[in-house]
JSON list of C-alpha atoms in Angstrom, two decimals:
[
{"chain": "A", "resi": 1, "resn": "MET", "atom": "CA", "xyz": [-25.46, 0.46, 15.83]},
{"chain": "A", "resi": 2, "resn": "GLU", "atom": "CA", "xyz": [-23.18, 0.71, 18.88]},
{"chain": "A", "resi": 3, "resn": "GLY", "atom": "CA", "xyz": [-21.28, -2.56, 17.94]},
{"chain": "A", "resi": 4, "resn": "PHE", "atom": "CA", "xyz": [-20.74, -0.95, 14.55]},
{"chain": "A", "resi": 5, "resn": "LEU", "atom": "CA", "xyz": [-19.35, 2.24, 15.97]},
{"chain": "A", "resi": 6, "resn": "VAL", "atom": "CA", "xyz": [-16.96, 0.37, 18.49]},
{"chain": "A", "resi": 7, "resn": "ALA", "atom": "CA", "xyz": [-15.64, -1.75, 15.64]},
{"chain": "A", "resi": 8, "resn": "LEU", "atom": "CA", "xyz": [-15.18, 1.10, 13.42]},
{"chain": "A", "resi": 9, "resn": "ALA", "atom": "CA", "xyz": [-13.28, 3.23, 16.12]},
{"chain": "A", "resi": 10, "resn": "VAL", "atom": "CA", "xyz": [-11.05, 0.45, 17.43]},
{"chain": "A", "resi": 11, "resn": "SER", "atom": "CA", "xyz": [-10.22, -1.01, 13.89]},
{"chain": "A", "resi": 12, "resn": "PHE", "atom": "CA", "xyz": [-9.51, 2.72, 12.57]},
{"chain": "A", "resi": 13, "resn": "GLY", "atom": "CA", "xyz": [-7.15, 3.18, 15.45]},
{"chain": "A", "resi": 14, "resn": "VAL", "atom": "CA", "xyz": [-5.23, -0.04, 15.41]},
{"chain": "A", "resi": 15, "resn": "ILE", "atom": "CA", "xyz": [-4.86, 0.02, 11.62]},
{"chain": "A", "resi": 16, "resn": "PHE", "atom": "CA", "xyz": [-3.79, 3.86, 11.55]},
{"chain": "A", "resi": 17, "resn": "VAL", "atom": "CA", "xyz": [-1.22, 3.17, 14.24]},
{"chain": "A", "resi": 18, "resn": "ALA", "atom": "CA", "xyz": [0.07, -0.18, 12.79]},
{"chain": "A", "resi": 19, "resn": "GLU", "atom": "CA", "xyz": [0.62, 1.51, 9.43]},
{"chain": "A", "resi": 20, "resn": "LEU", "atom": "CA", "xyz": [2.72, 4.57, 10.65]},
{"chain": "A", "resi": 21, "resn": "GLY", "atom": "CA", "xyz": [6.01, 3.51, 9.40]},
{"chain": "A", "resi": 22, "resn": "ASP", "atom": "CA", "xyz": [5.21, 0.53, 7.49]},
{"chain": "A", "resi": 23, "resn": "LYS", "atom": "CA", "xyz": [6.09, -0.42, 4.02]},
{"chain": "A", "resi": 24, "resn": "SER", "atom": "CA", "xyz": [2.76, 0.75, 2.70]},
{"chain": "A", "resi": 25, "resn": "GLN", "atom": "CA", "xyz": [3.70, 4.09, 3.79]},
{"chain": "A", "resi": 26, "resn": "LEU", "atom": "CA", "xyz": [7.04, 4.05, 2.09]},
{"chain": "A", "resi": 27, "resn": "MET", "atom": "CA", "xyz": [5.28, 2.77, -1.20]},
{"chain": "A", "resi": 28, "resn": "ALA", "atom": "CA", "xyz": [2.55, 5.75, -1.01]},
{"chain": "A", "resi": 29, "resn": "LEU", "atom": "CA", "xyz": [5.44, 8.28, -0.39]},
{"chain": "A", "resi": 30, "resn": "ALA", "atom": "CA", "xyz": [7.23, 6.74, -3.53]},
{"chain": "A", "resi": 31, "resn": "PHE", "atom": "CA", "xyz": [4.19, 6.81, -5.82]},
{"chain": "A", "resi": 32, "resn": "ALA", "atom": "CA", "xyz": [3.53, 10.44, -4.68]},
{"chain": "A", "resi": 33, "resn": "THR", "atom": "CA", "xyz": [6.66, 11.40, -6.46]},
{"chain": "A", "resi": 34, "resn": "ARG", "atom": "CA", "xyz": [5.43, 9.91, -9.66]},
{"chain": "A", "resi": 35, "resn": "TYR", "atom": "CA", "xyz": [1.54, 10.12, -9.83]},
{"chain": "A", "resi": 36, "resn": "ARG", "atom": "CA", "xyz": [-1.15, 12.58, -8.98]},
{"chain": "A", "resi": 37, "resn": "THR", "atom": "CA", "xyz": [-2.75, 12.34, -5.52]},
{"chain": "A", "resi": 38, "resn": "MET", "atom": "CA", "xyz": [-6.17, 11.18, -6.52]},
{"chain": "A", "resi": 39, "resn": "PRO", "atom": "CA", "xyz": [-5.06, 8.03, -8.65]},
{"chain": "A", "resi": 40, "resn": "ILE", "atom": "CA", "xyz": [-2.99, 6.95, -5.73]},
{"chain": "A", "resi": 41, "resn": "LEU", "atom": "CA", "xyz": [-5.71, 7.38, -3.08]},
{"chain": "A", "resi": 42, "resn": "ILE", "atom": "CA", "xyz": [-8.09, 5.31, -5.63]},
{"chain": "A", "resi": 43, "resn": "GLY", "atom": "CA", "xyz": [-5.43, 2.66, -5.92]},
{"chain": "A", "resi": 44, "resn": "ILE", "atom": "CA", "xyz": [-4.88, 2.41, -2.34]},
{"chain": "A", "resi": 45, "resn": "THR", "atom": "CA", "xyz": [-8.46, 2.48, -1.42]},
{"chain": "A", "resi": 46, "resn": "VAL", "atom": "CA", "xyz": [-9.64, -0.18, -3.76]},
{"chain": "A", "resi": 47, "resn": "ALA", "atom": "CA", "xyz": [-6.61, -2.68, -2.79]},
{"chain": "A", "resi": 48, "resn": "THR", "atom": "CA", "xyz": [-7.11, -2.07, 0.79]},
{"chain": "A", "resi": 49, "resn": "ALA", "atom": "CA", "xyz": [-10.80, -2.61, 0.54]},
{"chain": "A", "resi": 50, "resn": "VAL", "atom": "CA", "xyz": [-10.44, -5.86, -1.20]},
{"chain": "A", "resi": 51, "resn": "VAL", "atom": "CA", "xyz": [-7.68, -7.13, 1.20]},
{"chain": "A", "resi": 52, "resn": "HIS", "atom": "CA", "xyz": [-9.42, -6.09, 4.07]},
{"chain": "A", "resi": 53, "resn": "LEU", "atom": "CA", "xyz": [-12.78, -7.47, 2.91]},
{"chain": "A", "resi": 54, "resn": "ALA", "atom": "CA", "xyz": [-11.05, -10.85, 2.63]},
{"chain": "A", "resi": 55, "resn": "SER", "atom": "CA", "xyz": [-9.32, -10.50, 6.15]},
{"chain": "A", "resi": 56, "resn": "VAL", "atom": "CA", "xyz": [-12.53, -9.82, 7.87]},
{"chain": "A", "resi": 57, "resn": "ALA", "atom": "CA", "xyz": [-14.11, -12.74, 5.80]},
{"chain": "A", "resi": 58, "resn": "ILE", "atom": "CA", "xyz": [-11.45, -14.93, 7.16]},
{"chain": "A", "resi": 59, "resn": "GLY", "atom": "CA", "xyz": [-11.41, -13.46, 10.61]},
{"chain": "A", "resi": 60, "resn": "TYR", "atom": "CA", "xyz": [-15.17, -13.63, 11.11]},
{"chain": "A", "resi": 61, "resn": "GLY", "atom": "CA", "xyz": [-16.14, -16.66, 9.01]},
{"chain": "A", "resi": 62, "resn": "LEU", "atom": "CA", "xyz": [-13.18, -19.03, 9.22]},
{"chain": "A", "resi": 63, "resn": "GLY", "atom": "CA", "xyz": [-10.95, -17.80, 11.94]},
{"chain": "A", "resi": 64, "resn": "SER", "atom": "CA", "xyz": [-7.78, -18.84, 10.25]},
{"chain": "A", "resi": 65, "resn": "ALA", "atom": "CA", "xyz": [-5.28, -17.11, 8.07]},
{"chain": "A", "resi": 66, "resn": "LEU", "atom": "CA", "xyz": [-4.11, -17.35, 4.49]},
{"chain": "A", "resi": 67, "resn": "PRO", "atom": "CA", "xyz": [-0.76, -18.97, 3.93]},
{"chain": "A", "resi": 68, "resn": "THR", "atom": "CA", "xyz": [0.99, -15.81, 2.90]},
{"chain": "A", "resi": 69, "resn": "GLY", "atom": "CA", "xyz": [4.51, -16.53, 3.01]},
{"chain": "A", "resi": 70, "resn": "TRP", "atom": "CA", "xyz": [5.13, -17.42, -0.62]},
{"chain": "A", "resi": 71, "resn": "ILE", "atom": "CA", "xyz": [3.02, -14.68, -1.78]},
{"chain": "A", "resi": 72, "resn": "SER", "atom": "CA", "xyz": [5.11, -12.34, 0.32]},
{"chain": "A", "resi": 73, "resn": "LEU", "atom": "CA", "xyz": [8.10, -13.54, -1.19]},
{"chain": "A", "resi": 74, "resn": "LEU", "atom": "CA", "xyz": [6.93, -13.08, -4.63]},
{"chain": "A", "resi": 75, "resn": "ALA", "atom": "CA", "xyz": [5.80, -9.47, -3.79]},
{"chain": "A", "resi": 76, "resn": "GLY", "atom": "CA", "xyz": [9.24, -8.72, -2.33]},
{"chain": "A", "resi": 77, "resn": "ALA", "atom": "CA", "xyz": [10.84, -10.07, -5.54]},
{"chain": "A", "resi": 78, "resn": "ALA", "atom": "CA", "xyz": [8.50, -7.77, -7.58]},
{"chain": "A", "resi": 79, "resn": "PHE", "atom": "CA", "xyz": [9.32, -4.44, -5.37]},
{"chain": "A", "resi": 80, "resn": "ILE", "atom": "CA", "xyz": [13.08, -5.21, -5.76]},
{"chain": "A", "resi": 81, "resn": "GLY", "atom": "CA", "xyz": [12.30, -5.45, -9.48]},
{"chain": "A", "resi": 82, "resn": "PHE", "atom": "CA", "xyz": [10.21, -2.05, -9.18]},
{"chain": "A", "resi": 83, "resn": "GLY", "atom": "CA", "xyz": [13.40, -0.43, -7.46]},
{"chain": "A", "resi": 84, "resn": "LEU", "atom": "CA", "xyz": [15.78, -1.47, -10.10]},
{"chain": "A", "resi": 85, "resn": "TRP", "atom": "CA", "xyz": [13.27, -0.43, -13.00]},
{"chain": "A", "resi": 86, "resn": "THR", "atom": "CA", "xyz": [13.27, 3.12, -11.17]},
{"chain": "A", "resi": 87, "resn": "LEU", "atom": "CA", "xyz": [17.12, 3.17, -11.04]},
{"chain": "A", "resi": 88, "resn": "ARG", "atom": "CA", "xyz": [17.20, 2.19, -14.95]},
{"chain": "A", "resi": 89, "resn": "GLY", "atom": "CA", "xyz": [14.80, 4.84, -15.71]},
{"chain": "A", "resi": 90, "resn": "ASP", "atom": "CA", "xyz": [12.55, 5.32, -18.54]},
{"chain": "A", "resi": 91, "resn": "SER", "atom": "CA", "xyz": [12.66, 7.75, -21.43]},
{"chain": "A", "resi": 92, "resn": "LEU", "atom": "CA", "xyz": [9.23, 9.29, -21.73]},
{"chain": "A", "resi": 93, "resn": "THR", "atom": "CA", "xyz": [7.92, 11.02, -24.71]},
{"chain": "A", "resi": 94, "resn": "GLU", "atom": "CA", "xyz": [5.89, 14.22, -24.23]},
{"chain": "A", "resi": 95, "resn": "GLU", "atom": "CA", "xyz": [2.81, 12.37, -24.39]},
{"chain": "A", "resi": 96, "resn": "ASP", "atom": "CA", "xyz": [4.01, 9.83, -21.94]},
{"chain": "A", "resi": 97, "resn": "LYS", "atom": "CA", "xyz": [4.82, 12.64, -19.63]},
{"chain": "A", "resi": 98, "resn": "ARG", "atom": "CA", "xyz": [1.23, 14.21, -19.97]},
{"chain": "A", "resi": 99, "resn": "LYS", "atom": "CA", "xyz": [-0.27, 10.80, -19.13]},
{"chain": "A", "resi": 100, "resn": "ALA", "atom": "CA", "xyz": [1.71, 10.31, -16.03]},
{"chain": "A", "resi": 101, "resn": "ALA", "atom": "CA", "xyz": [1.06, 13.78, -14.67]},
{"chain": "A", "resi": 102, "resn": "ARG", "atom": "CA", "xyz": [-2.65, 13.16, -15.18]},
{"chain": "A", "resi": 103, "resn": "GLY", "atom": "CA", "xyz": [-2.28, 9.70, -13.61]},
{"chain": "A", "resi": 104, "resn": "GLY", "atom": "CA", "xyz": [-5.34, 7.98, -15.27]},
{"chain": "A", "resi": 105, "resn": "LYS", "atom": "CA", "xyz": [-6.33, 4.28, -14.98]},
{"chain": "A", "resi": 106, "resn": "SER", "atom": "CA", "xyz": [-2.52, 3.08, -15.36]},
{"chain": "A", "resi": 107, "resn": "ALA", "atom": "CA", "xyz": [-1.52, 4.81, -12.15]},
{"chain": "A", "resi": 108, "resn": "VAL", "atom": "CA", "xyz": [-4.58, 3.63, -10.42]},
{"chain": "A", "resi": 109, "resn": "LEU", "atom": "CA", "xyz": [-3.83, -0.09, -11.74]},
{"chain": "A", "resi": 110, "resn": "THR", "atom": "CA", "xyz": [-0.09, 0.29, -10.70]},
{"chain": "A", "resi": 111, "resn": "VAL", "atom": "CA", "xyz": [-0.79, 1.40, -7.46]},
{"chain": "A", "resi": 112, "resn": "GLY", "atom": "CA", "xyz": [-3.83, -0.94, -6.81]},
{"chain": "A", "resi": 113, "resn": "VAL", "atom": "CA", "xyz": [-1.76, -3.88, -7.70]},
{"chain": "A", "resi": 114, "resn": "ALA", "atom": "CA", "xyz": [1.33, -2.81, -5.86]},
{"chain": "A", "resi": 115, "resn": "PHE", "atom": "CA", "xyz": [-0.82, -2.28, -2.65]},
{"chain": "A", "resi": 116, "resn": "PHE", "atom": "CA", "xyz": [-2.84, -5.45, -3.18]},
{"chain": "A", "resi": 117, "resn": "LEU", "atom": "CA", "xyz": [0.47, -7.63, -3.21]},
{"chain": "A", "resi": 118, "resn": "ALA", "atom": "CA", "xyz": [2.14, -5.62, -0.49]},
{"chain": "A", "resi": 119, "resn": "GLU", "atom": "CA", "xyz": [-0.91, -5.92, 1.99]},
{"chain": "A", "resi": 120, "resn": "LEU", "atom": "CA", "xyz": [-1.34, -9.89, 1.49]},
{"chain": "A", "resi": 121, "resn": "GLY", "atom": "CA", "xyz": [-0.03, -11.31, 4.81]},
{"chain": "A", "resi": 122, "resn": "ASP", "atom": "CA", "xyz": [1.00, -7.89, 6.12]},
{"chain": "A", "resi": 123, "resn": "LYS", "atom": "CA", "xyz": [0.50, -7.03, 9.84]},
{"chain": "A", "resi": 124, "resn": "THR", "atom": "CA", "xyz": [-2.64, -4.84, 9.03]},
{"chain": "A", "resi": 125, "resn": "MET", "atom": "CA", "xyz": [-4.14, -7.93, 7.31]},
{"chain": "A", "resi": 126, "resn": "LEU", "atom": "CA", "xyz": [-3.45, -10.22, 10.12]},
{"chain": "A", "resi": 127, "resn": "ALA", "atom": "CA", "xyz": [-4.55, -7.39, 12.71]},
{"chain": "A", "resi": 128, "resn": "THR", "atom": "CA", "xyz": [-7.86, -6.85, 10.67]},
{"chain": "A", "resi": 129, "resn": "ILE", "atom": "CA", "xyz": [-8.30, -10.54, 10.88]},
{"chain": "A", "resi": 130, "resn": "THR", "atom": "CA", "xyz": [-7.91, -10.54, 14.61]},
{"chain": "A", "resi": 131, "resn": "LEU", "atom": "CA", "xyz": [-10.20, -7.52, 14.96]},
{"chain": "A", "resi": 132, "resn": "ALA", "atom": "CA", "xyz": [-12.96, -9.22, 12.92]},
{"chain": "A", "resi": 133, "resn": "THR", "atom": "CA", "xyz": [-12.92, -12.29, 15.17]},
{"chain": "A", "resi": 134, "resn": "GLN", "atom": "CA", "xyz": [-13.70, -9.86, 18.09]},
{"chain": "A", "resi": 135, "resn": "TYR", "atom": "CA", "xyz": [-15.64, -6.86, 17.00]},
{"chain": "A", "resi": 136, "resn": "GLY", "atom": "CA", "xyz": [-17.71, -8.14, 13.80]},
{"chain": "A", "resi": 137, "resn": "TRP", "atom": "CA", "xyz": [-16.93, -7.78, 9.96]},
{"chain": "A", "resi": 138, "resn": "PHE", "atom": "CA", "xyz": [-18.54, -4.60, 8.67]},
{"chain": "A", "resi": 139, "resn": "GLY", "atom": "CA", "xyz": [-17.34, -2.06, 11.21]},
{"chain": "A", "resi": 140, "resn": "THR", "atom": "CA", "xyz": [-13.86, -3.55, 11.25]},
{"chain": "A", "resi": 141, "resn": "TRP", "atom": "CA", "xyz": [-13.90, -3.41, 7.46]},
{"chain": "A", "resi": 142, "resn": "VAL", "atom": "CA", "xyz": [-14.69, 0.00, 7.21]},
{"chain": "A", "resi": 143, "resn": "GLY", "atom": "CA", "xyz": [-12.70, 1.22, 10.11]},
{"chain": "A", "resi": 144, "resn": "SER", "atom": "CA", "xyz": [-9.56, -0.90, 8.98]},
{"chain": "A", "resi": 145, "resn": "THR", "atom": "CA", "xyz": [-9.78, 0.55, 5.52]},
{"chain": "A", "resi": 146, "resn": "VAL", "atom": "CA", "xyz": [-10.31, 4.15, 6.17]},
{"chain": "A", "resi": 147, "resn": "GLY", "atom": "CA", "xyz": [-7.42, 3.90, 8.81]},
{"chain": "A", "resi": 148, "resn": "MET", "atom": "CA", "xyz": [-5.09, 2.53, 6.45]},
{"chain": "A", "resi": 149, "resn": "VAL", "atom": "CA", "xyz": [-5.98, 5.07, 3.77]},
{"chain": "A", "resi": 150, "resn": "ALA", "atom": "CA", "xyz": [-5.72, 7.90, 6.21]},
{"chain": "A", "resi": 151, "resn": "ALA", "atom": "CA", "xyz": [-2.11, 6.69, 7.33]},
{"chain": "A", "resi": 152, "resn": "ASP", "atom": "CA", "xyz": [-1.10, 6.36, 3.49]},
{"chain": "A", "resi": 153, "resn": "ALA", "atom": "CA", "xyz": [-2.56, 9.84, 2.77]},
{"chain": "A", "resi": 154, "resn": "LEU", "atom": "CA", "xyz": [-0.15, 11.32, 5.29]},
{"chain": "A", "resi": 155, "resn": "ALA", "atom": "CA", "xyz": [2.56, 9.72, 3.23]},
{"chain": "A", "resi": 156, "resn": "ILE", "atom": "CA", "xyz": [1.25, 10.83, 0.02]},
{"chain": "A", "resi": 157, "resn": "ILE", "atom": "CA", "xyz": [1.20, 14.60, 1.46]},
{"chain": "A", "resi": 158, "resn": "VAL", "atom": "CA", "xyz": [4.77, 14.39, 2.43]},
{"chain": "A", "resi": 159, "resn": "GLY", "atom": "CA", "xyz": [5.82, 12.79, -0.90]},
{"chain": "A", "resi": 160, "resn": "ARG", "atom": "CA", "xyz": [3.93, 15.50, -2.92]},
{"chain": "A", "resi": 161, "resn": "LEU", "atom": "CA", "xyz": [5.67, 18.22, -0.50]},
{"chain": "A", "resi": 162, "resn": "LEU", "atom": "CA", "xyz": [9.17, 16.60, -1.24]},
{"chain": "A", "resi": 163, "resn": "GLY", "atom": "CA", "xyz": [8.67, 16.12, -4.89]},
{"chain": "A", "resi": 164, "resn": "ARG", "atom": "CA", "xyz": [8.16, 19.71, -5.39]},
{"chain": "A", "resi": 165, "resn": "LYS", "atom": "CA", "xyz": [11.56, 20.55, -3.67]},
{"chain": "A", "resi": 166, "resn": "LEU", "atom": "CA", "xyz": [13.95, 17.67, -4.57]},
{"chain": "A", "resi": 167, "resn": "PRO", "atom": "CA", "xyz": [15.82, 17.39, -7.75]},
{"chain": "A", "resi": 168, "resn": "GLU", "atom": "CA", "xyz": [14.54, 14.58, -10.19]},
{"chain": "A", "resi": 169, "resn": "ARG", "atom": "CA", "xyz": [17.76, 12.62, -9.71]},
{"chain": "A", "resi": 170, "resn": "THR", "atom": "CA", "xyz": [17.22, 12.46, -6.03]},
{"chain": "A", "resi": 171, "resn": "ILE", "atom": "CA", "xyz": [13.63, 11.50, -6.49]},
{"chain": "A", "resi": 172, "resn": "LYS", "atom": "CA", "xyz": [14.71, 8.54, -8.50]},
{"chain": "A", "resi": 173, "resn": "TYR", "atom": "CA", "xyz": [17.23, 7.28, -6.28]},
{"chain": "A", "resi": 174, "resn": "GLY", "atom": "CA", "xyz": [14.87, 7.88, -3.37]},
{"chain": "A", "resi": 175, "resn": "ALA", "atom": "CA", "xyz": [12.13, 5.96, -4.94]},
{"chain": "A", "resi": 176, "resn": "ALA", "atom": "CA", "xyz": [14.23, 3.02, -5.89]},
{"chain": "A", "resi": 177, "resn": "ALA", "atom": "CA", "xyz": [15.48, 2.98, -2.37]},
{"chain": "A", "resi": 178, "resn": "LEU", "atom": "CA", "xyz": [11.98, 2.82, -0.93]},
{"chain": "A", "resi": 179, "resn": "PHE", "atom": "CA", "xyz": [10.97, 0.24, -3.43]},
{"chain": "A", "resi": 180, "resn": "ALA", "atom": "CA", "xyz": [14.03, -1.94, -2.52]},
{"chain": "A", "resi": 181, "resn": "ILE", "atom": "CA", "xyz": [13.50, -1.28, 1.19]},
{"chain": "A", "resi": 182, "resn": "SER", "atom": "CA", "xyz": [9.73, -2.63, 0.71]},
{"chain": "A", "resi": 183, "resn": "GLY", "atom": "CA", "xyz": [11.03, -5.84, -1.14]},
{"chain": "A", "resi": 184, "resn": "ILE", "atom": "CA", "xyz": [13.64, -6.50, 1.25]},
{"chain": "A", "resi": 185, "resn": "TRP", "atom": "CA", "xyz": [10.97, -6.14, 4.21]},
{"chain": "A", "resi": 186, "resn": "LEU", "atom": "CA", "xyz": [8.55, -8.30, 2.45]},
{"chain": "A", "resi": 187, "resn": "ILE", "atom": "CA", "xyz": [11.16, -11.03, 1.77]},
{"chain": "A", "resi": 188, "resn": "ILE", "atom": "CA", "xyz": [12.39, -11.00, 5.38]},
{"chain": "A", "resi": 189, "resn": "ASP", "atom": "CA", "xyz": [9.02, -11.19, 6.60]},
{"chain": "A", "resi": 190, "resn": "ALA", "atom": "CA", "xyz": [8.28, -14.17, 4.12]},
{"chain": "A", "resi": 191, "resn": "LEU", "atom": "CA", "xyz": [11.22, -15.99, 4.92]},
{"chain": "A", "resi": 192, "resn": "SER", "atom": "CA", "xyz": [10.72, -15.66, 9.03]},
{"chain": "A", "resi": 193, "resn": "GLU", "atom": "CA", "xyz": [7.33, -17.08, 8.22]},
{"chain": "A", "resi": 194, "resn": "LEU", "atom": "CA", "xyz": [8.48, -19.91, 5.90]},
{"chain": "A", "resi": 195, "resn": "LEU", "atom": "CA", "xyz": [11.51, -20.92, 7.80]}
]
């Protein structure tokens, strides 16, 4: 039990700190201006749990990392696409507005897929792999997942507070910029890995 607690505490602390100011926090902030909090948290938690489970399996069982350069490059292009889509805007019917406000399955799926793609090859994934080689898989998995969700929850709170005070146009441009920054960040990381 002591080994589990050590793995939990160390991985929580490392991943929480690594996530501060990371592109995932920027994404959480952007999603918080568009969706309700609970679907965002569910999407982040599921995606993080899956990616970090794969990370601890690699770190604990295989001791090697996935070739993530191409995945990061594709994810970066997708995020730039999300940014352009946000700038273009959508015309929502009243029913669409009610669905977005509820943030049902589509919000969970959108957030989950976005976070899953963004986290593949990210520093938190690599840190989780490294931690699993030293501390064991289960405590590292739980600690790293909770650490990342906690850090992103902070960004969601900030996004919710800003969303109430900023005009819709400012939110649209800000969200587009955050998606573009995330995409460029992913592409730079991918190119530095591939070249």
